[in-house]
GROMACS .gro file of C-alpha atoms in nm:
model
  180
    1SER     CA    1   2.181   1.230  -2.479
    2PRO     CA    2   2.341   1.490  -2.257
    3ASP     CA    3   2.556   1.228  -2.077
    4ARG     CA    4   2.896   1.391  -2.032
    5ARG     CA    5   3.077   1.077  -2.150
    6GLY     CA    6   2.880   1.071  -2.475
    7ILE     CA    7   2.712   0.740  -2.393
    8ASP     CA    8   2.373   0.694  -2.551
    9VAL     CA    9   2.112   0.424  -2.606
   10ALA     CA   10   2.001   0.269  -2.933
   11LEU     CA   11   1.772   0.001  -3.064
   12LEU     CA   12   1.931  -0.246  -3.304
   13TYR     CA   13   1.689  -0.443  -3.515
   14GLN     CA   14   1.651  -0.635  -3.838
   15PRO     CA   15   1.461  -0.415  -4.086
   16HIS     CA   16   1.292  -0.715  -4.249
   17GLN     CA   17   1.142  -0.807  -3.907
   18PHE     CA   18   1.080  -0.464  -3.749
   19LYS     CA   19   0.952  -0.145  -3.911
   20THR     CA   20   0.991   0.176  -3.712
   21ILE     CA   21   0.682   0.399  -3.720
   22TRP     CA   22   0.824   0.666  -3.488
   23SER     CA   23   1.078   0.713  -3.212
   24LYS     CA   24   1.125   0.967  -2.938
   25LYS     CA   25   1.401   1.040  -2.690
   26ILE     CA   26   1.276   1.119  -2.342
   27PRO     CA   27   1.507   1.310  -2.107
   28VAL     CA   28   1.566   1.209  -1.747
   29PHE     CA   29   1.606   1.515  -1.526
   30ILE     CA   30   1.806   1.447  -1.210
   31PHE     CA   31   1.939   1.708  -0.974
   32ASP     CA   32   2.211   1.683  -0.710
   33ARG     CA   33   2.072   1.628  -0.361
   34ILE     CA   34   2.302   1.885  -0.200
   35HIS     CA   35   2.335   2.143  -0.477
   36THR     CA   36   1.972   2.121  -0.586
   37SER     CA   37   2.018   2.354  -0.883
   38ARG     CA   38   2.298   2.137  -1.028
   39ARG     CA   39   2.167   1.894  -1.287
   40ILE     CA   40   2.319   1.548  -1.314
   41PHE     CA   41   2.322   1.461  -1.682
   42THR     CA   42   2.241   1.106  -1.780
   43ARG     CA   43   2.121   0.917  -2.083
   44ASP     CA   44   1.781   0.981  -2.235
   45GLN     CA   45   1.534   0.695  -2.263
   46LEU     CA   46   1.447   0.589  -2.617
   47LEU     CA   47   1.085   0.504  -2.696
   48VAL     CA   48   1.031   0.331  -3.030
   49TYR     CA   49   0.693   0.241  -3.177
   50GLY     CA   50   0.685   0.005  -3.467
   51LEU     CA   51   0.563  -0.313  -3.625
   52LEU     CA   52   0.727  -0.641  -3.532
   53SER     CA   53   0.636  -0.876  -3.816
   54GLY     CA   54   0.335  -0.651  -3.874
   55GLU     CA   55   0.223  -0.637  -3.510
   56PRO     CA   56   0.228  -0.304  -3.317
   57ILE     CA   57   0.475  -0.288  -3.029
   58TYR     CA   58   0.644  -0.026  -2.811
   59ILE     CA   59   1.006  -0.071  -2.709
   60LEU     CA   60   1.160   0.145  -2.437
   61VAL     CA   61   1.540   0.133  -2.426
   62ASN     CA   62   1.713   0.236  -2.102
   63HIS     CA   63   2.058   0.283  -1.953
   64TRP     CA   64   1.999   0.413  -1.603
   65PRO     CA   65   2.258   0.604  -1.397
   66SER     CA   66   2.550   0.403  -1.262
   67ARG     CA   67   2.624   0.307  -0.904
   68SER     CA   68   2.915   0.551  -0.898
   69GLY     CA   69   2.966   0.663  -0.539
   70GLY     CA   70   2.807   0.344  -0.408
   71GLN     CA   71   2.471   0.172  -0.442
   72GLU     CA   72   2.296   0.361  -0.162
   73ALA     CA   73   2.435   0.706  -0.246
   74SER     CA   74   2.338   0.671  -0.612
   75GLU     CA   75   2.005   0.490  -0.567
   76TYR     CA   76   1.795   0.808  -0.594
   77ARG     CA   77   1.927   0.865  -0.947
   78ARG     CA   78   1.809   0.525  -1.067
   79GLN     CA   79   1.479   0.575  -0.887
   80LYS     CA   80   1.432   0.899  -1.080
   81ALA     CA   81   1.500   0.711  -1.406
   82ALA     CA   82   1.248   0.447  -1.291
   83ASP     CA   83   0.992   0.725  -1.232
   84VAL     CA   84   1.035   0.833  -1.595
   85THR     CA   85   1.005   0.474  -1.719
   86LYS     CA   86   0.691   0.420  -1.509
   87HIS     CA   87   0.536   0.743  -1.641
   88ILE     CA   88   0.600   0.634  -2.001
   89LYS     CA   89   0.460   0.284  -1.940
   90ASP     CA   90   0.153   0.418  -1.758
   91SER     CA   91   0.087   0.677  -2.030
   92LEU     CA   92   0.104   0.415  -2.305
   93LEU     CA   93  -0.125   0.176  -2.117
   94ASN     CA   94  -0.371   0.455  -2.035
   95MET     CA   95  -0.394   0.533  -2.408
   96ASP     CA   96  -0.419   0.165  -2.500
   97PRO     CA   97  -0.459  -0.094  -2.222
   98LYS     CA   98  -0.372  -0.367  -2.475
   99ALA     CA   99  -0.039  -0.207  -2.571
  100LYS     CA  100   0.244  -0.452  -2.601
  101ILE     CA  101   0.544  -0.293  -2.433
  102VAL     CA  102   0.900  -0.418  -2.392
  103ILE     CA  103   1.114  -0.224  -2.144
  104MET     CA  104   1.478  -0.319  -2.175
  105GLY     CA  105   1.832  -0.215  -2.104
  106ASP     CA  106   2.100  -0.175  -1.843
  107PHE     CA  107   1.915  -0.065  -1.531
  108ASN     CA  108   2.224  -0.067  -1.307
  109ASP     CA  109   1.991  -0.226  -1.050
  110ASN     CA  110   1.897  -0.586  -0.984
  111PRO     CA  111   1.544  -0.726  -1.022
  112ASP     CA  112   1.488  -0.700  -0.646
  113ASP     CA  113   1.603  -0.338  -0.606
  114ASN     CA  114   1.353  -0.063  -0.518
  115SER     CA  115   1.359   0.095  -0.864
  116ILE     CA  116   1.234  -0.227  -1.024
  117LYS     CA  117   1.020  -0.375  -0.743
  118LYS     CA  118   0.867  -0.069  -0.576
  119ILE     CA  119   0.859   0.197  -0.847
  120LEU     CA  120   0.798  -0.012  -1.160
  121LYS     CA  121   0.620  -0.281  -0.954
  122ALA     CA  122   0.759  -0.554  -1.179
  123LYS     CA  123   0.635  -0.897  -1.080
  124GLU     CA  124   0.832  -1.220  -1.077
  125ASP     CA  125   0.523  -1.440  -1.108
  126ILE     CA  126   0.314  -1.413  -1.426
  127GLU     CA  127  -0.001  -1.493  -1.226
  128LEU     CA  128   0.053  -1.183  -1.007
  129VAL     CA  129   0.080  -0.935  -1.296
  130GLU     CA  130  -0.221  -0.706  -1.271
  131PHE     CA  131  -0.402  -0.511  -1.541
  132LYS     CA  132  -0.153  -0.251  -1.672
  133GLY     CA  133   0.125  -0.427  -1.478
  134ILE     CA  134   0.461  -0.558  -1.594
  135TYR     CA  135   0.644  -0.886  -1.564
  136ASN     CA  136   1.015  -0.939  -1.505
  137PRO     CA  137   1.102  -1.282  -1.645
  138LEU     CA  138   1.462  -1.248  -1.526
  139GLU     CA  139   1.389  -1.215  -1.153
  140ALA     CA  140   1.368  -1.592  -1.103
  141THR     CA  141   1.694  -1.632  -1.298
  142TYR     CA  142   1.859  -1.374  -1.073
  143LYS     CA  143   1.750  -1.564  -0.762
  144THR     CA  144   1.944  -1.868  -0.887
  145GLY     CA  145   2.267  -1.665  -0.876
  146VAL     CA  146   2.292  -1.592  -1.247
  147GLY     CA  147   2.394  -1.241  -1.349
  148THR     CA  148   2.501  -1.031  -1.643
  149ASN     CA  149   2.807  -0.875  -1.479
  150ALA     CA  150   3.025  -0.936  -1.175
  151TYR     CA  151   3.200  -0.692  -0.944
  152LYS     CA  152   3.441  -0.806  -0.672
  153GLY     CA  153   3.320  -1.162  -0.711
  154VAL     CA  154   2.949  -1.077  -0.677
  155TRP     CA  155   2.706  -1.131  -0.964
  156PHE     CA  156   2.455  -0.861  -1.060
  157LEU     CA  157   2.172  -0.881  -1.311
  158PHE     CA  158   2.150  -0.523  -1.437
  159ASP     CA  159   2.056  -0.610  -1.797
  160GLN     CA  160   1.686  -0.692  -1.797
  161ILE     CA  161   1.378  -0.713  -2.015
  162LEU     CA  162   1.037  -0.630  -1.869
  163ILE     CA  163   0.710  -0.689  -2.055
  164SER     CA  164   0.355  -0.560  -2.027
  165LYS     CA  165   0.060  -0.787  -1.946
  166PRO     CA  166  -0.077  -0.802  -2.304
  167LEU     CA  167   0.234  -1.001  -2.398
  168LEU     CA  168   0.140  -1.261  -2.134
  169ASN     CA  169  -0.201  -1.353  -2.274
  170ASN     CA  170  -0.283  -1.704  -2.389
  171ASP     CA  171  -0.396  -1.572  -2.727
  172TYR     CA  172  -0.172  -1.745  -2.981
  173SER     CA  173  -0.298  -1.535  -3.273
  174SER     CA  174  -0.036  -1.269  -3.193
  175PHE     CA  175   0.299  -1.230  -3.021
  176LYS     CA  176   0.318  -1.348  -2.663
  177PHE     CA  177   0.590  -1.425  -2.411
  178TYR     CA  178   0.719  -1.780  -2.439
  179LYS     CA  179   1.019  -1.812  -2.207
  180VAL     CA  180   1.339  -1.647  -2.096
   0.00000   0.00000   0.00000
């Protein structure tokens, strides 16, 4: 990735459980709000397609821009990353509405922030996940006060896993979401 600190994303897996078919890095283009020609370099998103115990699955690994400069001042950068994630998810589901997709990583936003709720439209309740929608199983956990990191005594749940509707089906002949 073009991140100036050299930080990148990766997918770690057990080769006897997961076989990579292909992978692709997808750049996130963000520009400064004031100096509109100045690009803000951040990490690419990693899309991996493979077979999990023989079953096709897409995994999208993220590490969205930090809250450097404050949550509000930096929010547009994470929203831009969310736009890219949404475009990838929508493209995959338009090609195959039954695609099993796992979107994961450090979003630097909580489950109730605009990037997750308004742009990705992740749902907390499985019953509310629409066709081509996604579910955030960690939102309920977040509401109990549990987080993955703390800053100045406040817990945040930036590390999340979102899943597409086909992983929520009651068909037990293939992989499905069990619990978080």
